[in-house]
């Protein structure tokens, strides 16, 4: 890697050996499943790795209405003629590159039919409507993510789907690592970065009991940015680390207490 490409890489602080593992998956043409709570760096990790591997990145945010046709493509009527238009997955399979399906469990079940042949050793994408069977380019990689915290019985990946992927969990980093992320990402000074990182850890310990999702690295980044632009610390805490987490007054008070103990405001 030369200096110029290092400058262009989106910043990602590894938590462990995930970058190396990603590269191994890539070398072996294996699809990758990223698990982790909201704001834990999944999207940033994919952006970083796509840039590092010099692959164009296509991201699809999955939702409960997203169908196989949305991924693969559909016929459109243009000037009275029917023309086929590739969907984002098909384009990536044809041209090579990384296709990232964010929150894949949200997508409609018919997407499985498309993903299964693409994620086993066949690496093919059958396009029913045109009769085409595409062989994925050597430089094609599929990455999917989901948040096990939101998982319920109706919305989990079937074993036959999950077992087609190499899987990595991105949790929240240690305080030292998270402080480093805050410093690099926002330019905040080391003492305040560490204060916020330690507060994050404490809020997460509390959150394990009372909240659906804990304060994320994303929210700590927001907090650092507000603090840097001169927002009073009590407002920073309220706006970035309490209000986004819950609407329940009792839980909010408990979070406030923890924050006061840490930041002394
Ligand atoms: N390891 C990391 N290195 C650098 N920045 C990080 C890291 N982890 C989190 N961040 C910061 O947190 C923000 C949120 O991360 P990201 O958007 O990747 O989360 P996510 O896991 O994709 O969340 P969601 O599930 O909600 O999409 C990033 O924009 C970045 O500022
Ligand atoms: Mg994301």
PDB file of C-alpha atoms and ligand atoms in Angstrom:
ATOM      1  CA  UNK A   1       0.000   0.000   0.000  1.00  0.00           C
ATOM      2  CA  UNK A   2       1.509   3.346  -0.970  1.00  0.00           C
ATOM      3  CA  UNK A   3       1.011   6.593   0.967  1.00  0.00           C
ATOM      4  CA  UNK A   4      -1.590   7.905  -1.413  1.00  0.00           C
ATOM      5  CA  UNK A   5      -3.898   4.889  -1.126  1.00  0.00           C
ATOM      6  CA  UNK A   6      -3.504   4.969   2.670  1.00  0.00           C
ATOM      7  CA  UNK A   7      -4.820   8.540   2.672  1.00  0.00           C
ATOM      8  CA  UNK A   8      -7.853   7.557   0.613  1.00  0.00           C
ATOM      9  CA  UNK A   9      -8.888   4.601   2.798  1.00  0.00           C
ATOM     10  CA  UNK A  10     -11.951   5.282   4.932  1.00  0.00           C
ATOM     11  CA  UNK A  11     -10.750   5.192   8.540  1.00  0.00           C
ATOM     12  CA  UNK A  12     -11.436   1.917  10.323  1.00  0.00           C
ATOM     13  CA  UNK A  13      -9.920   0.884  13.653  1.00  0.00           C
ATOM     14  CA  UNK A  14      -9.819  -2.935  13.835  1.00  0.00           C
ATOM     15  CA  UNK A  15     -11.079  -4.593  17.014  1.00  0.00           C
ATOM     16  CA  UNK A  16      -9.131  -7.770  16.362  1.00  0.00           C
ATOM     17  CA  UNK A  17      -8.131  -9.756  13.300  1.00  0.00           C
ATOM     18  CA  UNK A  18     -11.257  -8.915  11.263  1.00  0.00           C
ATOM     19  CA  UNK A  19      -9.340  -7.179   8.441  1.00  0.00           C
ATOM     20  CA  UNK A  20      -7.099 -10.201   7.909  1.00  0.00           C
ATOM     21  CA  UNK A  21     -10.079 -12.560   8.080  1.00  0.00           C
ATOM     22  CA  UNK A  22     -11.935 -10.440   5.535  1.00  0.00           C
ATOM     23  CA  UNK A  23      -8.943 -10.688   3.189  1.00  0.00           C
ATOM     24  CA  UNK A  24      -8.838 -14.448   3.602  1.00  0.00           C
ATOM     25  CA  UNK A  25     -12.551 -14.682   2.797  1.00  0.00           C
ATOM     26  CA  UNK A  26     -11.924 -12.541  -0.284  1.00  0.00           C
ATOM     27  CA  UNK A  27      -8.979 -14.656  -1.462  1.00  0.00           C
ATOM     28  CA  UNK A  28     -11.097 -17.783  -1.065  1.00  0.00           C
ATOM     29  CA  UNK A  29     -14.156 -16.266  -2.767  1.00  0.00           C
ATOM     30  CA  UNK A  30     -16.246 -16.785   0.338  1.00  0.00           C
ATOM     31  CA  UNK A  31     -19.222 -14.621   1.217  1.00  0.00           C
ATOM     32  CA  UNK A  32     -19.120 -12.811   4.540  1.00  0.00           C
ATOM     33  CA  UNK A  33     -21.732 -12.226   7.243  1.00  0.00           C
ATOM     34  CA  UNK A  34     -21.176  -9.349   9.674  1.00  0.00           C
ATOM     35  CA  UNK A  35     -23.093  -9.386  12.928  1.00  0.00           C
ATOM     36  CA  UNK A  36     -23.257  -6.613  15.480  1.00  0.00           C
ATOM     37  CA  UNK A  37     -25.340  -3.957  17.171  1.00  0.00           C
ATOM     38  CA  UNK A  38     -26.210  -0.638  15.582  1.00  0.00           C
ATOM     39  CA  UNK A  39     -23.310   1.807  15.325  1.00  0.00           C
ATOM     40  CA  UNK A  40     -20.603  -0.796  15.914  1.00  0.00           C
ATOM     41  CA  UNK A  41     -18.727  -0.113  12.687  1.00  0.00           C
ATOM     42  CA  UNK A  42     -20.132  -2.685  10.245  1.00  0.00           C
ATOM     43  CA  UNK A  43     -20.719  -0.236   7.415  1.00  0.00           C
ATOM     44  CA  UNK A  44     -17.405   1.545   7.999  1.00  0.00           C
ATOM     45  CA  UNK A  45     -15.582  -1.798   8.013  1.00  0.00           C
ATOM     46  CA  UNK A  46     -17.075  -2.753   4.650  1.00  0.00           C
ATOM     47  CA  UNK A  47     -16.233   0.677   3.168  1.00  0.00           C
ATOM     48  CA  UNK A  48     -12.680   0.342   4.444  1.00  0.00           C
ATOM     49  CA  UNK A  49     -12.194  -3.177   3.097  1.00  0.00           C
ATOM     50  CA  UNK A  50     -13.735  -2.370  -0.300  1.00  0.00           C
ATOM     51  CA  UNK A  51     -11.287   0.515  -0.666  1.00  0.00           C
ATOM     52  CA  UNK A  52      -8.393  -1.605   0.584  1.00  0.00           C
ATOM     53  CA  UNK A  53      -9.188  -4.349  -1.923  1.00  0.00           C
ATOM     54  CA  UNK A  54      -9.827  -1.705  -4.599  1.00  0.00           C
ATOM     55  CA  UNK A  55     -13.336  -2.953  -5.299  1.00  0.00           C
ATOM     56  CA  UNK A  56     -16.314  -0.825  -6.256  1.00  0.00           C
ATOM     57  CA  UNK A  57     -18.902  -1.044  -3.459  1.00  0.00           C
ATOM     58  CA  UNK A  58     -22.646  -1.376  -3.974  1.00  0.00           C
ATOM     59  CA  UNK A  59     -24.715  -1.098  -0.798  1.00  0.00           C
ATOM     60  CA  UNK A  60     -28.332  -2.200  -0.605  1.00  0.00           C
ATOM     61  CA  UNK A  61     -30.309  -1.286   2.526  1.00  0.00           C
ATOM     62  CA  UNK A  62     -32.704  -4.205   2.923  1.00  0.00           C
ATOM     63  CA  UNK A  63     -36.268  -3.625   4.141  1.00  0.00           C
ATOM     64  CA  UNK A  64     -39.306  -5.820   4.523  1.00  0.00           C
ATOM     65  CA  UNK A  65     -40.560  -5.012   1.033  1.00  0.00           C
ATOM     66  CA  UNK A  66     -37.272  -5.734  -0.719  1.00  0.00           C
ATOM     67  CA  UNK A  67     -37.788  -8.620  -3.128  1.00  0.00           C
ATOM     68  CA  UNK A  68     -35.574 -10.772  -5.317  1.00  0.00           C
ATOM     69  CA  UNK A  69     -36.558  -8.593  -8.295  1.00  0.00           C
ATOM     70  CA  UNK A  70     -35.244  -5.500  -6.487  1.00  0.00           C
ATOM     71  CA  UNK A  71     -31.860  -7.217  -6.255  1.00  0.00           C
ATOM     72  CA  UNK A  72     -31.789  -8.982  -9.609  1.00  0.00           C
ATOM     73  CA  UNK A  73     -33.615  -6.601 -11.918  1.00  0.00           C
ATOM     74  CA  UNK A  74     -36.857  -6.256 -13.808  1.00  0.00           C
ATOM     75  CA  UNK A  75     -38.381  -5.515 -17.182  1.00  0.00           C
ATOM     76  CA  UNK A  76     -39.274  -1.889 -17.732  1.00  0.00           C
ATOM     77  CA  UNK A  77     -41.378  -0.315 -20.434  1.00  0.00           C
ATOM     78  CA  UNK A  78     -39.337   2.381 -22.220  1.00  0.00           C
ATOM     79  CA  UNK A  79     -40.956   4.196 -25.175  1.00  0.00           C
ATOM     80  CA  UNK A  80     -43.388   1.331 -25.567  1.00  0.00           C
ATOM     81  CA  UNK A  81     -40.621  -1.291 -25.604  1.00  0.00           C
ATOM     82  CA  UNK A  82     -39.844  -3.791 -22.885  1.00  0.00           C
ATOM     83  CA  UNK A  83     -36.225  -3.543 -21.738  1.00  0.00           C
ATOM     84  CA  UNK A  84     -34.440  -5.483 -19.059  1.00  0.00           C
ATOM     85  CA  UNK A  85     -32.739  -3.482 -16.304  1.00  0.00           C
ATOM     86  CA  UNK A  86     -30.186  -5.153 -14.039  1.00  0.00           C
ATOM     87  CA  UNK A  87     -30.676  -4.715 -10.298  1.00  0.00           C
ATOM     88  CA  UNK A  88     -27.733  -3.808  -8.016  1.00  0.00           C
ATOM     89  CA  UNK A  89     -26.794  -7.414  -7.258  1.00  0.00           C
ATOM     90  CA  UNK A  90     -26.777  -8.412 -10.920  1.00  0.00           C
ATOM     91  CA  UNK A  91     -24.613  -5.421 -11.826  1.00  0.00           C
ATOM     92  CA  UNK A  92     -22.049  -6.395  -9.188  1.00  0.00           C
ATOM     93  CA  UNK A  93     -22.098 -10.050 -10.296  1.00  0.00           C
ATOM     94  CA  UNK A  94     -21.595  -9.062 -13.948  1.00  0.00           C
ATOM     95  CA  UNK A  95     -18.977  -6.381 -13.411  1.00  0.00           C
ATOM     96  CA  UNK A  96     -17.213  -7.596 -10.271  1.00  0.00           C
ATOM     97  CA  UNK A  97     -17.027  -5.683  -7.016  1.00  0.00           C
ATOM     98  CA  UNK A  98     -18.382  -5.879  -3.527  1.00  0.00           C
ATOM     99  CA  UNK A  99     -22.117  -6.045  -2.936  1.00  0.00           C
ATOM    100  CA  UNK A 100     -23.172  -5.251   0.639  1.00  0.00           C
ATOM    101  CA  UNK A 101     -26.687  -6.199   1.732  1.00  0.00           C
ATOM    102  CA  UNK A 102     -27.291  -4.279   4.932  1.00  0.00           C
ATOM    103  CA  UNK A 103     -29.800  -5.816   7.410  1.00  0.00           C
ATOM    104  CA  UNK A 104     -30.332  -8.809   5.152  1.00  0.00           C
ATOM    105  CA  UNK A 105     -32.850 -10.486   7.524  1.00  0.00           C
ATOM    106  CA  UNK A 106     -35.305  -7.722   6.697  1.00  0.00           C
ATOM    107  CA  UNK A 107     -35.521  -8.713   3.028  1.00  0.00           C
ATOM    108  CA  UNK A 108     -38.395 -10.817   1.698  1.00  0.00           C
ATOM    109  CA  UNK A 109     -37.958 -14.566   1.778  1.00  0.00           C
ATOM    110  CA  UNK A 110     -37.835 -14.870  -2.009  1.00  0.00           C
ATOM    111  CA  UNK A 111     -34.371 -13.288  -1.939  1.00  0.00           C
ATOM    112  CA  UNK A 112     -33.062 -16.589  -0.533  1.00  0.00           C
ATOM    113  CA  UNK A 113     -33.661 -18.246  -3.906  1.00  0.00           C
ATOM    114  CA  UNK A 114     -31.251 -15.756  -5.446  1.00  0.00           C
ATOM    115  CA  UNK A 115     -28.686 -15.712  -2.663  1.00  0.00           C
ATOM    116  CA  UNK A 116     -28.250 -19.462  -2.198  1.00  0.00           C
ATOM    117  CA  UNK A 117     -26.739 -20.397  -5.583  1.00  0.00           C
ATOM    118  CA  UNK A 118     -24.581 -17.273  -5.407  1.00  0.00           C
ATOM    119  CA  UNK A 119     -23.198 -18.097  -1.969  1.00  0.00           C
ATOM    120  CA  UNK A 120     -22.223 -21.716  -2.441  1.00  0.00           C
ATOM    121  CA  UNK A 121     -19.423 -23.008  -4.615  1.00  0.00           C
ATOM    122  CA  UNK A 122     -21.466 -22.501  -7.798  1.00  0.00           C
ATOM    123  CA  UNK A 123     -21.347 -18.694  -7.490  1.00  0.00           C
ATOM    124  CA  UNK A 124     -24.124 -18.323 -10.031  1.00  0.00           C
ATOM    125  CA  UNK A 125     -27.017 -15.936 -10.298  1.00  0.00           C
ATOM    126  CA  UNK A 126     -29.973 -17.424 -12.165  1.00  0.00           C
ATOM    127  CA  UNK A 127     -32.191 -14.700 -13.640  1.00  0.00           C
ATOM    128  CA  UNK A 128     -35.529 -16.438 -14.088  1.00  0.00           C
ATOM    129  CA  UNK A 129     -37.160 -13.684 -16.066  1.00  0.00           C
ATOM    130  CA  UNK A 130     -34.537 -13.592 -18.804  1.00  0.00           C
ATOM    131  CA  UNK A 131     -33.413 -17.211 -18.582  1.00  0.00           C
ATOM    132  CA  UNK A 132     -29.821 -16.067 -18.021  1.00  0.00           C
ATOM    133  CA  UNK A 133     -27.512 -17.833 -15.614  1.00  0.00           C
ATOM    134  CA  UNK A 134     -24.663 -15.529 -14.651  1.00  0.00           C
ATOM    135  CA  UNK A 135     -21.374 -16.827 -13.340  1.00  0.00           C
ATOM    136  CA  UNK A 136     -20.048 -14.356 -10.790  1.00  0.00           C
ATOM    137  CA  UNK A 137     -16.870 -12.532 -11.772  1.00  0.00           C
ATOM    138  CA  UNK A 138     -13.749 -13.586  -9.940  1.00  0.00           C
ATOM    139  CA  UNK A 139     -13.679 -10.111  -8.383  1.00  0.00           C
ATOM    140  CA  UNK A 140     -17.208 -10.360  -6.991  1.00  0.00           C
ATOM    141  CA  UNK A 141     -17.807 -10.614  -3.246  1.00  0.00           C
ATOM    142  CA  UNK A 142     -21.047 -10.664  -1.299  1.00  0.00           C
ATOM    143  CA  UNK A 143     -21.128  -9.202   2.210  1.00  0.00           C
ATOM    144  CA  UNK A 144     -24.280  -9.168   4.323  1.00  0.00           C
ATOM    145  CA  UNK A 145     -24.945  -7.781   7.775  1.00  0.00           C
ATOM    146  CA  UNK A 146     -27.554  -8.119  10.449  1.00  0.00           C
ATOM    147  CA  UNK A 147     -28.130  -7.045  13.996  1.00  0.00           C
ATOM    148  CA  UNK A 148     -28.804 -10.059  16.239  1.00  0.00           C
ATOM    149  CA  UNK A 149     -30.303  -7.636  18.804  1.00  0.00           C
ATOM    150  CA  UNK A 150     -33.349  -7.039  16.616  1.00  0.00           C
ATOM    151  CA  UNK A 151     -33.670 -10.671  15.826  1.00  0.00           C
ATOM    152  CA  UNK A 152     -36.918 -12.456  16.497  1.00  0.00           C
ATOM    153  CA  UNK A 153     -38.148 -15.883  15.516  1.00  0.00           C
ATOM    154  CA  UNK A 154     -39.722 -14.677  12.307  1.00  0.00           C
ATOM    155  CA  UNK A 155     -36.690 -12.670  11.311  1.00  0.00           C
ATOM    156  CA  UNK A 156     -33.617 -14.769  11.622  1.00  0.00           C
ATOM    157  CA  UNK A 157     -31.506 -16.304   8.929  1.00  0.00           C
ATOM    158  CA  UNK A 158     -32.191 -19.943   8.161  1.00  0.00           C
ATOM    159  CA  UNK A 159     -29.270 -22.275   8.973  1.00  0.00           C
ATOM    160  CA  UNK A 160     -28.983 -23.136   5.283  1.00  0.00           C
ATOM    161  CA  UNK A 161     -28.417 -19.428   4.592  1.00  0.00           C
ATOM    162  CA  UNK A 162     -26.128 -18.609   7.515  1.00  0.00           C
ATOM    163  CA  UNK A 163     -23.959 -21.635   6.875  1.00  0.00           C
ATOM    164  CA  UNK A 164     -23.058 -20.319   3.444  1.00  0.00           C
ATOM    165  CA  UNK A 165     -21.118 -17.427   5.009  1.00  0.00           C
ATOM    166  CA  UNK A 166     -17.956 -16.853   6.964  1.00  0.00           C
ATOM    167  CA  UNK A 167     -19.185 -14.831   9.952  1.00  0.00           C
ATOM    168  CA  UNK A 168     -17.634 -12.093  12.075  1.00  0.00           C
ATOM    169  CA  UNK A 169     -19.139 -10.308  15.077  1.00  0.00           C
ATOM    170  CA  UNK A 170     -18.285  -6.652  15.601  1.00  0.00           C
ATOM    171  CA  UNK A 171     -19.119  -5.753  19.183  1.00  0.00           C
ATOM    172  CA  UNK A 172     -18.226  -2.522  20.943  1.00  0.00           C
ATOM    173  CA  UNK A 173     -14.489  -2.005  21.445  1.00  0.00           C
ATOM    174  CA  UNK A 174     -12.621  -1.644  24.741  1.00  0.00           C
ATOM    175  CA  UNK A 175     -12.470   1.868  26.262  1.00  0.00           C
ATOM    176  CA  UNK A 176      -8.874   2.373  25.094  1.00  0.00           C
ATOM    177  CA  UNK A 177      -9.723   1.412  21.522  1.00  0.00           C
ATOM    178  CA  UNK A 178     -12.921   3.423  21.487  1.00  0.00           C
ATOM    179  CA  UNK A 179     -11.082   6.495  22.805  1.00  0.00           C
ATOM    180  CA  UNK A 180      -8.641   6.101  19.926  1.00  0.00           C
ATOM    181  CA  UNK A 181     -11.562   5.911  17.464  1.00  0.00           C
ATOM    182  CA  UNK A 182     -13.063   9.102  18.927  1.00  0.00           C
ATOM    183  CA  UNK A 183      -9.735  10.938  18.688  1.00  0.00           C
ATOM    184  CA  UNK A 184      -9.050   9.891  15.117  1.00  0.00           C
ATOM    185  CA  UNK A 185     -12.603  10.270  13.875  1.00  0.00           C
ATOM    186  CA  UNK A 186     -13.369  13.645  15.461  1.00  0.00           C
ATOM    187  CA  UNK A 187     -10.043  15.210  16.498  1.00  0.00           C
ATOM    188  CA  UNK A 188     -11.102  15.436  20.142  1.00  0.00           C
ATOM    189  CA  UNK A 189      -8.252  15.524  22.704  1.00  0.00           C
ATOM    190  CA  UNK A 190      -7.168  12.323  24.447  1.00  0.00           C
ATOM    191  CA  UNK A 191      -8.509  13.130  27.957  1.00  0.00           C
ATOM    192  CA  UNK A 192     -12.027  13.951  26.754  1.00  0.00           C
ATOM    193  CA  UNK A 193     -11.996  10.984  24.347  1.00  0.00           C
ATOM    194  CA  UNK A 194     -11.180   8.693  27.261  1.00  0.00           C
ATOM    195  CA  UNK A 195     -13.887  10.262  29.443  1.00  0.00           C
ATOM    196  CA  UNK A 196     -16.473   9.615  26.757  1.00  0.00           C
ATOM    197  CA  UNK A 197     -15.216   6.102  26.077  1.00  0.00           C
ATOM    198  CA  UNK A 198     -15.393   5.208  29.764  1.00  0.00           C
ATOM    199  CA  UNK A 199     -18.846   6.728  30.012  1.00  0.00           C
ATOM    200  CA  UNK A 200     -19.845   4.585  27.031  1.00  0.00           C
ATOM    201  CA  UNK A 201     -18.683   1.450  28.854  1.00  0.00           C
ATOM    202  CA  UNK A 202     -20.627   2.415  31.979  1.00  0.00           C
ATOM    203  CA  UNK A 203     -23.789   3.208  30.015  1.00  0.00           C
ATOM    204  CA  UNK A 204     -23.537  -0.151  28.302  1.00  0.00           C
ATOM    205  CA  UNK A 205     -23.288  -1.995  31.607  1.00  0.00           C
ATOM    206  CA  UNK A 206     -26.484  -0.293  32.703  1.00  0.00           C
ATOM    207  CA  UNK A 207     -28.124  -0.725  29.339  1.00  0.00           C
ATOM    208  CA  UNK A 208     -27.766  -4.478  29.463  1.00  0.00           C
ATOM    209  CA  UNK A 209     -30.784  -4.479  31.797  1.00  0.00           C
ATOM    210  CA  UNK A 210     -33.003  -1.672  30.630  1.00  0.00           C
ATOM    211  CA  UNK A 211     -32.452  -0.898  26.978  1.00  0.00           C
ATOM    212  CA  UNK A 212     -33.034  -2.564  23.670  1.00  0.00           C
ATOM    213  CA  UNK A 213     -29.691  -1.310  22.348  1.00  0.00           C
ATOM    214  CA  UNK A 214     -26.730   0.212  24.169  1.00  0.00           C
ATOM    215  CA  UNK A 215     -25.028   3.556  23.450  1.00  0.00           C
ATOM    216  CA  UNK A 216     -23.126   2.917  20.244  1.00  0.00           C
ATOM    217  CA  UNK A 217     -19.739   4.087  19.030  1.00  0.00           C
ATOM    218  CA  UNK A 218     -21.738   6.210  16.562  1.00  0.00           C
ATOM    219  CA  UNK A 219     -23.393   8.082  19.444  1.00  0.00           C
ATOM    220  CA  UNK A 220     -20.063   8.588  21.198  1.00  0.00           C
ATOM    221  CA  UNK A 221     -18.730  10.078  17.960  1.00  0.00           C
ATOM    222  CA  UNK A 222     -21.728  12.425  17.883  1.00  0.00           C
ATOM    223  CA  UNK A 223     -21.097  13.354  21.523  1.00  0.00           C
ATOM    224  CA  UNK A 224     -17.432  14.107  20.817  1.00  0.00           C
ATOM    225  CA  UNK A 225     -18.358  16.297  17.839  1.00  0.00           C
ATOM    226  CA  UNK A 226     -20.944  18.300  19.810  1.00  0.00           C
ATOM    227  CA  UNK A 227     -18.469  18.735  22.657  1.00  0.00           C
ATOM    228  CA  UNK A 228     -15.796  19.921  20.215  1.00  0.00           C
ATOM    229  CA  UNK A 229     -18.018  22.595  18.705  1.00  0.00           C
ATOM    230  CA  UNK A 230     -18.586  24.022  22.183  1.00  0.00           C
ATOM    231  CA  UNK A 231     -21.893  22.435  23.181  1.00  0.00           C
ATOM    232  CA  UNK A 232     -22.153  22.399  27.019  1.00  0.00           C
ATOM    233  CA  UNK A 233     -21.380  18.956  28.372  1.00  0.00           C
ATOM    234  CA  UNK A 234     -24.800  18.489  29.991  1.00  0.00           C
ATOM    235  CA  UNK A 235     -26.468  19.127  26.628  1.00  0.00           C
ATOM    236  CA  UNK A 236     -24.032  16.791  24.889  1.00  0.00           C
ATOM    237  CA  UNK A 237     -24.956  14.003  27.277  1.00  0.00           C
ATOM    238  CA  UNK A 238     -28.674  14.634  27.015  1.00  0.00           C
ATOM    239  CA  UNK A 239     -28.806  15.005  23.227  1.00  0.00           C
ATOM    240  CA  UNK A 240     -26.312  12.326  22.206  1.00  0.00           C
ATOM    241  CA  UNK A 241     -26.293   9.739  24.960  1.00  0.00           C
ATOM    242  CA  UNK A 242     -29.697   9.775  26.652  1.00  0.00           C
ATOM    243  CA  UNK A 243     -32.497  10.977  24.387  1.00  0.00           C
ATOM    244  CA  UNK A 244     -31.572   8.693  21.444  1.00  0.00           C
ATOM    245  CA  UNK A 245     -31.531   5.620  23.709  1.00  0.00           C
ATOM    246  CA  UNK A 246     -34.914   5.598  25.379  1.00  0.00           C
ATOM    247  CA  UNK A 247     -38.212   7.366  26.045  1.00  0.00           C
ATOM    248  CA  UNK A 248     -38.644   5.846  29.480  1.00  0.00           C
ATOM    249  CA  UNK A 249     -38.191   8.525  32.219  1.00  0.00           C
ATOM    250  CA  UNK A 250     -36.873   6.082  34.829  1.00  0.00           C
ATOM    251  CA  UNK A 251     -34.235   4.690  32.498  1.00  0.00           C
ATOM    252  CA  UNK A 252     -33.303   8.209  31.407  1.00  0.00           C
ATOM    253  CA  UNK A 253     -32.717   9.209  35.021  1.00  0.00           C
ATOM    254  CA  UNK A 254     -30.556   6.162  35.625  1.00  0.00           C
ATOM    255  CA  UNK A 255     -28.483   7.022  32.521  1.00  0.00           C
ATOM    256  CA  UNK A 256     -28.175  10.654  33.709  1.00  0.00           C
ATOM    257  CA  UNK A 257     -26.825   9.523  37.064  1.00  0.00           C
ATOM    258  CA  UNK A 258     -24.152   7.411  35.413  1.00  0.00           C
ATOM    259  CA  UNK A 259     -23.193  10.306  33.121  1.00  0.00           C
ATOM    260  CA  UNK A 260     -22.970  12.764  36.018  1.00  0.00           C
ATOM    261  CA  UNK A 261     -20.733  10.408  37.957  1.00  0.00           C
ATOM    262  CA  UNK A 262     -18.399  10.162  34.964  1.00  0.00           C
ATOM    263  CA  UNK A 263     -18.292  13.689  33.607  1.00  0.00           C
ATOM    264  CA  UNK A 264     -18.958  15.589  36.845  1.00  0.00           C
ATOM    265  CA  UNK A 265     -21.344  18.090  35.234  1.00  0.00           C
TER     266      UNK A 265
HETATM  267  N1  LIG B   1     -13.889   0.496  14.355  1.00  0.00           N
HETATM  268  C1  LIG B   1     -14.226   1.742  13.949  1.00  0.00           C
HETATM  269  N2  LIG B   1     -13.316   2.533  13.333  1.00  0.00           N
HETATM  270  C2  LIG B   1     -13.659   3.772  12.939  1.00  0.00           C
HETATM  271  N3  LIG B   1     -14.863   4.339  13.139  1.00  0.00           N
HETATM  272  C3  LIG B   1     -15.795   3.601  13.778  1.00  0.00           C
HETATM  273  C4  LIG B   1     -15.534   2.270  14.188  1.00  0.00           C
HETATM  274  N4  LIG B   1     -16.640   1.775  14.781  1.00  0.00           N
HETATM  275  C5  LIG B   1     -17.553   2.743  14.730  1.00  0.00           C
HETATM  276  N5  LIG B   1     -17.055   3.848  14.128  1.00  0.00           N
HETATM  277  C6  LIG B   1     -17.749   5.144  14.007  1.00  0.00           C
HETATM  278  O1  LIG B   1     -19.111   4.887  14.301  1.00  0.00           O
HETATM  279  C7  LIG B   1     -19.945   5.279  13.208  1.00  0.00           C
HETATM  280  C8  LIG B   1     -21.012   4.254  13.029  1.00  0.00           C
HETATM  281  O2  LIG B   1     -20.468   3.086  12.436  1.00  0.00           O
HETATM  282  P1  LIG B   1     -21.245   2.290  11.291  1.00  0.00           P
HETATM  283  O3  LIG B   1     -22.138   3.203  10.538  1.00  0.00           O
HETATM  284  O4  LIG B   1     -20.235   1.534  10.541  1.00  0.00           O
HETATM  285  O5  LIG B   1     -22.140   1.305  12.191  1.00  0.00           O
HETATM  286  P2  LIG B   1     -23.032   0.060  11.748  1.00  0.00           P
HETATM  287  O6  LIG B   1     -22.534  -1.095  12.546  1.00  0.00           O
HETATM  288  O7  LIG B   1     -23.041  -0.049  10.270  1.00  0.00           O
HETATM  289  O8  LIG B   1     -24.461   0.490  12.305  1.00  0.00           O
HETATM  290  P3  LIG B   1     -25.937   0.115  11.730  1.00  0.00           P
HETATM  291  O9  LIG B   1     -26.174  -1.323  12.109  1.00  0.00           O
HETATM  292  O10 LIG B   1     -26.834   1.051  12.488  1.00  0.00           O
HETATM  293  O11 LIG B   1     -25.918   0.373  10.267  1.00  0.00           O
HETATM  294  C9  LIG B   1     -19.022   5.446  12.019  1.00  0.00           C
HETATM  295  O12 LIG B   1     -19.510   6.448  11.164  1.00  0.00           O
HETATM  296  C10 LIG B   1     -17.705   5.845  12.664  1.00  0.00           C
HETATM  297  O13 LIG B   1     -17.730   7.234  12.933  1.00  0.00           O
HETATM  298 MG1  LIG B   2     -24.560   0.201   8.848  1.00  0.00          MG
END
